[in-house]
PDB file of C-alpha atoms (C1' of nucleotides) in Angstrom:
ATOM      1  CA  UNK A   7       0.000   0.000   0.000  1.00 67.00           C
ATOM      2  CA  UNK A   8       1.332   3.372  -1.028  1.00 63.00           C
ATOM      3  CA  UNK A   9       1.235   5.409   2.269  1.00 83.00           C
ATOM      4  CA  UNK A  10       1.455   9.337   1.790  1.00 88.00           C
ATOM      5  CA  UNK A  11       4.063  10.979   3.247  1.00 92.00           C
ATOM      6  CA  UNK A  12       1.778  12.683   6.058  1.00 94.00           C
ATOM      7  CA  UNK A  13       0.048   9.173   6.720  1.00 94.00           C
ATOM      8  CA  UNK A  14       3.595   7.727   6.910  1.00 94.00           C
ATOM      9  CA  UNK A  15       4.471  10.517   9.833  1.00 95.00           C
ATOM     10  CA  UNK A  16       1.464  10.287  11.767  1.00 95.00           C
ATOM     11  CA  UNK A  17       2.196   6.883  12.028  1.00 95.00           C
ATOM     12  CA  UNK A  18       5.418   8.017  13.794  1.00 96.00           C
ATOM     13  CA  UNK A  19       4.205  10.215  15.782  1.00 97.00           C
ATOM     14  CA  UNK A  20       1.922   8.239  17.332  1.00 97.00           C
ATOM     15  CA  UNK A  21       4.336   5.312  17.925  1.00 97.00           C
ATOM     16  CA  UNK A  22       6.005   7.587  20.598  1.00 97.00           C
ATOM     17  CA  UNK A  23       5.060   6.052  23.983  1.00 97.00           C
ATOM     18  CA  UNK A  24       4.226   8.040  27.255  1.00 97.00           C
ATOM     19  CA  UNK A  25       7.393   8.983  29.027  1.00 96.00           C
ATOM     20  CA  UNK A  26       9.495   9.334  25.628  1.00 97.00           C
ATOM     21  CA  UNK A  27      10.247  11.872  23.017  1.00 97.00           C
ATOM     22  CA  UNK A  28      11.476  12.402  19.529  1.00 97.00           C
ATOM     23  CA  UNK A  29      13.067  14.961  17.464  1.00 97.00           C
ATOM     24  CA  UNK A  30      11.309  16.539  14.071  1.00 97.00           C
ATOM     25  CA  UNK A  31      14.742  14.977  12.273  1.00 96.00           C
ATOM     26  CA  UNK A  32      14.083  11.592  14.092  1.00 96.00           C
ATOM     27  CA  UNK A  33      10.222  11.484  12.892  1.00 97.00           C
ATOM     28  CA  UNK A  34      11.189  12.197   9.716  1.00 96.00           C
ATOM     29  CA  UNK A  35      13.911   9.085   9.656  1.00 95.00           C
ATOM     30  CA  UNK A  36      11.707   7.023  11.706  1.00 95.00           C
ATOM     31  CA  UNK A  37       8.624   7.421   8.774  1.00 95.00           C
ATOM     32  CA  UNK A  38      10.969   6.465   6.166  1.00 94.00           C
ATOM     33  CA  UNK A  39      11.973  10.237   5.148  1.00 94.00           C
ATOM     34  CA  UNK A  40      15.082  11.560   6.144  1.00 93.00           C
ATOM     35  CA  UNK A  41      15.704  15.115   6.234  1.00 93.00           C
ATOM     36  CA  UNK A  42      12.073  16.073   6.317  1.00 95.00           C
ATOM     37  CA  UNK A  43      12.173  17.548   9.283  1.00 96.00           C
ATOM     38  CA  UNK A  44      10.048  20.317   7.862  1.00 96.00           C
ATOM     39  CA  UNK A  45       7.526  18.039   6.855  1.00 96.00           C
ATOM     40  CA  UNK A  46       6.836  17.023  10.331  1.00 96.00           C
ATOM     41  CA  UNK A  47       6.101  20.216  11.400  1.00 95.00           C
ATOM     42  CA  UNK A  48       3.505  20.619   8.671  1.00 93.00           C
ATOM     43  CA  UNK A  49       1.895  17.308   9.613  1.00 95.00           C
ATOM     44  CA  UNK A  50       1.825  18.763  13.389  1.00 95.00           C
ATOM     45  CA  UNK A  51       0.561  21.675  12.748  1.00 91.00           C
ATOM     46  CA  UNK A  52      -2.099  21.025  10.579  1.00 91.00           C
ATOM     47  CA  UNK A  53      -3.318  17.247  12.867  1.00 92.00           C
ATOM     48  CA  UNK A  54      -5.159  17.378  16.330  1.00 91.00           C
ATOM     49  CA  UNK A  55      -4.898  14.366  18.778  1.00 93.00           C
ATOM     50  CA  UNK A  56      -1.493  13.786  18.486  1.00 95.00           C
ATOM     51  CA  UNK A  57       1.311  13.513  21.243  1.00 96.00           C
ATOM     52  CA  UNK A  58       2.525  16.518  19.504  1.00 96.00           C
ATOM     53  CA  UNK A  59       4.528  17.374  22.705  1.00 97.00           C
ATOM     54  CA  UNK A  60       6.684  14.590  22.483  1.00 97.00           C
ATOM     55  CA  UNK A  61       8.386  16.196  19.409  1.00 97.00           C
ATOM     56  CA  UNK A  62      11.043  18.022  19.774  1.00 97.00           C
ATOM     57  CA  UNK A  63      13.818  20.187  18.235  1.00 96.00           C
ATOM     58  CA  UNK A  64      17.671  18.813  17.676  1.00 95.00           C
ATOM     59  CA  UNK A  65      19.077  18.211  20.767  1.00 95.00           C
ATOM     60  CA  UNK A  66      16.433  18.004  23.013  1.00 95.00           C
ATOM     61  CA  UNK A  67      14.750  21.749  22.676  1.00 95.00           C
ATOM     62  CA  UNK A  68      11.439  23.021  22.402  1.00 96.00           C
ATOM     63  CA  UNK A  69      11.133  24.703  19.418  1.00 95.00           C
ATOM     64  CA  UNK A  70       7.544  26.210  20.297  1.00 93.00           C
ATOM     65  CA  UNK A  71       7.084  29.906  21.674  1.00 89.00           C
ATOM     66  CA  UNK A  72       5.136  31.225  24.510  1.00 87.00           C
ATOM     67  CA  UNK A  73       2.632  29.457  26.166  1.00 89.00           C
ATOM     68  CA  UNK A  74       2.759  26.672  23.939  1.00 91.00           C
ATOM     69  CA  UNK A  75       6.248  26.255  25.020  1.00 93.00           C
ATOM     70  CA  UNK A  76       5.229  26.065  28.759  1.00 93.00           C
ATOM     71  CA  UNK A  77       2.428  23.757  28.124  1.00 94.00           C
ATOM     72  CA  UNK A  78       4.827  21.576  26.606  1.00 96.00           C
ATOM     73  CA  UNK A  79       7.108  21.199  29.061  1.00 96.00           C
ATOM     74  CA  UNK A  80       4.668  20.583  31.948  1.00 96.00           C
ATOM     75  CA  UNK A  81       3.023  17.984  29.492  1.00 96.00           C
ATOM     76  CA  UNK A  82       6.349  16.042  29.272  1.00 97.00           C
ATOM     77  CA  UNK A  83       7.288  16.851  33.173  1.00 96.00           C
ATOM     78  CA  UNK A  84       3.709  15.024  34.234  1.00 97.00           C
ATOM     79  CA  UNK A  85       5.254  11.639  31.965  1.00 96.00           C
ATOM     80  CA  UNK A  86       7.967  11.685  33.581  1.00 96.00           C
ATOM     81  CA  UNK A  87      10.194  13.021  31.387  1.00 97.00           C
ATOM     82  CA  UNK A  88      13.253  15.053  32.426  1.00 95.00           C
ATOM     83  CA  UNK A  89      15.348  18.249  31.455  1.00 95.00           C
ATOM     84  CA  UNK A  90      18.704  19.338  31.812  1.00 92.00           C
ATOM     85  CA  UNK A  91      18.361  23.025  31.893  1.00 91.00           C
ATOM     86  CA  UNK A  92      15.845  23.721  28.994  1.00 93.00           C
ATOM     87  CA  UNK A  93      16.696  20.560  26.617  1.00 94.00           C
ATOM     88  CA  UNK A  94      14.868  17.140  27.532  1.00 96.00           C
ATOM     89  CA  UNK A  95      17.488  14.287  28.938  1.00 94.00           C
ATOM     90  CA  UNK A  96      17.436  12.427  25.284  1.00 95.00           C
ATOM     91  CA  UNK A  97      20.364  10.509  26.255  1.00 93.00           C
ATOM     92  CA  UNK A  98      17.191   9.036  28.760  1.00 94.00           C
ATOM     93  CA  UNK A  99      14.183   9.512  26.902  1.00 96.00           C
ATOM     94  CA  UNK A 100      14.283   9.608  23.243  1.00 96.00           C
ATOM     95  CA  UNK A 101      12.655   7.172  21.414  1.00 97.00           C
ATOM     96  CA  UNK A 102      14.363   5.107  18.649  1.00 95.00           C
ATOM     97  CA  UNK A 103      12.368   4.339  15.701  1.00 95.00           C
ATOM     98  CA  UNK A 104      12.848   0.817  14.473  1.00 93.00           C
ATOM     99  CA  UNK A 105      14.866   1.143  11.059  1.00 86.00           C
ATOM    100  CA  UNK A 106      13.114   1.427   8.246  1.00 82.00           C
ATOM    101  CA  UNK A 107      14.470   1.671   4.616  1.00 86.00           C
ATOM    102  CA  UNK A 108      13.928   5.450   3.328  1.00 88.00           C
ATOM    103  CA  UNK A 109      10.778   6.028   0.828  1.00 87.00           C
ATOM    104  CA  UNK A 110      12.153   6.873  -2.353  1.00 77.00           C
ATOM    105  CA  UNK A 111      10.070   8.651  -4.646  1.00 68.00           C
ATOM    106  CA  UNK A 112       9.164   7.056  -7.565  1.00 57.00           C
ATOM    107  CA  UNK A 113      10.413   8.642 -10.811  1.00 55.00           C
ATOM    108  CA  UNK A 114       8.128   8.590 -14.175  1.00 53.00           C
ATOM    109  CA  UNK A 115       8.544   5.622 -16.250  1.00 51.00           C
ATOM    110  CA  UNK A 116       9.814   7.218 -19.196  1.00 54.00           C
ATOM    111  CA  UNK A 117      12.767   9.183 -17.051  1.00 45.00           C
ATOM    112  CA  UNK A 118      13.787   5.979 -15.312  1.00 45.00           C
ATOM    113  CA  UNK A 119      17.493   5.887 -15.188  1.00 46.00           C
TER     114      UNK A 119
ATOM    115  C1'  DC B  23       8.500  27.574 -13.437  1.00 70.91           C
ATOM    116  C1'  DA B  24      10.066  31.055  -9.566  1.00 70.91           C
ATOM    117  C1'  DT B  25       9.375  32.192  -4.673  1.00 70.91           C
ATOM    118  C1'  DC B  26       8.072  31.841  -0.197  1.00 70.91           C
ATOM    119  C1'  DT B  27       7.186  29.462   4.061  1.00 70.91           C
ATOM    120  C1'  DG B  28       7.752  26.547   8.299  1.00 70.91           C
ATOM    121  C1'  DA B  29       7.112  24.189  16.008  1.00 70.91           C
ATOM    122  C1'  DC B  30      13.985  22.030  11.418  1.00 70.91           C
ATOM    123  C1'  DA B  31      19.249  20.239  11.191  1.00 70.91           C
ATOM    124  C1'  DC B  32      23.948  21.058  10.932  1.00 70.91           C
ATOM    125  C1'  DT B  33      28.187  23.635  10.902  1.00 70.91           C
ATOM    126  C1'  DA B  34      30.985  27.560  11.768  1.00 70.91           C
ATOM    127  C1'  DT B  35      31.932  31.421  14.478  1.00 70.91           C
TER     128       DT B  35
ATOM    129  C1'  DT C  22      25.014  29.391  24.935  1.00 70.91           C
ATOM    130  C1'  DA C  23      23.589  32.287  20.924  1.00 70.91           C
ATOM    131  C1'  DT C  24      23.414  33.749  16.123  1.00 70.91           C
ATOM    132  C1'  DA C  25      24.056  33.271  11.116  1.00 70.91           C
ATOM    133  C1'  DG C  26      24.351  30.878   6.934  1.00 70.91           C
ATOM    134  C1'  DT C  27      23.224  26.965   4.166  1.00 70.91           C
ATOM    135  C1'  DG C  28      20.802  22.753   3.107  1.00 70.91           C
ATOM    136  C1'  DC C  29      16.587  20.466   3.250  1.00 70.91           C
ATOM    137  C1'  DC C  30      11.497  19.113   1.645  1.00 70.91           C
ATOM    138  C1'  DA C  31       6.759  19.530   0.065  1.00 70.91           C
ATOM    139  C1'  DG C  32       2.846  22.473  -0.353  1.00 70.91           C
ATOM    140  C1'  DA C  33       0.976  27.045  -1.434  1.00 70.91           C
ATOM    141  C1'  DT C  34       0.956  31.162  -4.291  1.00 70.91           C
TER     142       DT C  34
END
DNA sequence: CATCTGACACTAT
DNA sequence: TATAGTGCCAGAT
């Protein structure tokens, strides 16, 4: 079955369990696409009923502003998940995606190779 | 087809 | 630790 690329990273996103956390670059890996990072924001953005919290920048940061940044935080904190100043302890709590081959797109017949 | 945009990643400074 | 530049990708304009 050809996924789409947004089915492929919701799937992700909701394989994250409670008391773990990814980054946008690890999503993107872990749903077959790496370096679409970007992408994962889009799907985040625009999806409700996620664990959107558990999704954070390289390293560990939260990449949201504000209030949203706060909420975040105490979201994580009441899983169980720890900081080190303001980046989450990944060495502790990231979760590893189990490796999957990357999604290549498919060229037109007529331009293959 | 050219640009712009975004809760990004990585490197250099 | 913080900022800047570049690379990245797909969707919107």
């Amino acid at each position: 079955m050809a996924m789409s690329m947004q089915a492929r990273i919701l799937a992700a996103i909701r394989k994250i369990p409670r008391g773990k956390v990814a980054t946008y670059g690890g999503v993107a890996r872990g749903a077959g696409y790496p370096g679409a990072a970007r992408q994962v924001v889009g799907v985040l953005r625009r999806s409700f009923g996620l664990p959107w919290h558990r999704v954070l920048g390289a390293g560990g940061q939260i990449k949201l502003r504000g209030d949203s940044a706060v909420e975040q935080r105490l979201r994580l904190e009441s899983e169980g998940v720890s900081f080190r100043g303001r980046r989450v302890d990944m060495k502790r709590h990231e979760f590893r995606f189990a490796l999957s081959k990357p999604v290549r797109k498919r060229r037109s017949m007529k331009a293959r190779t």
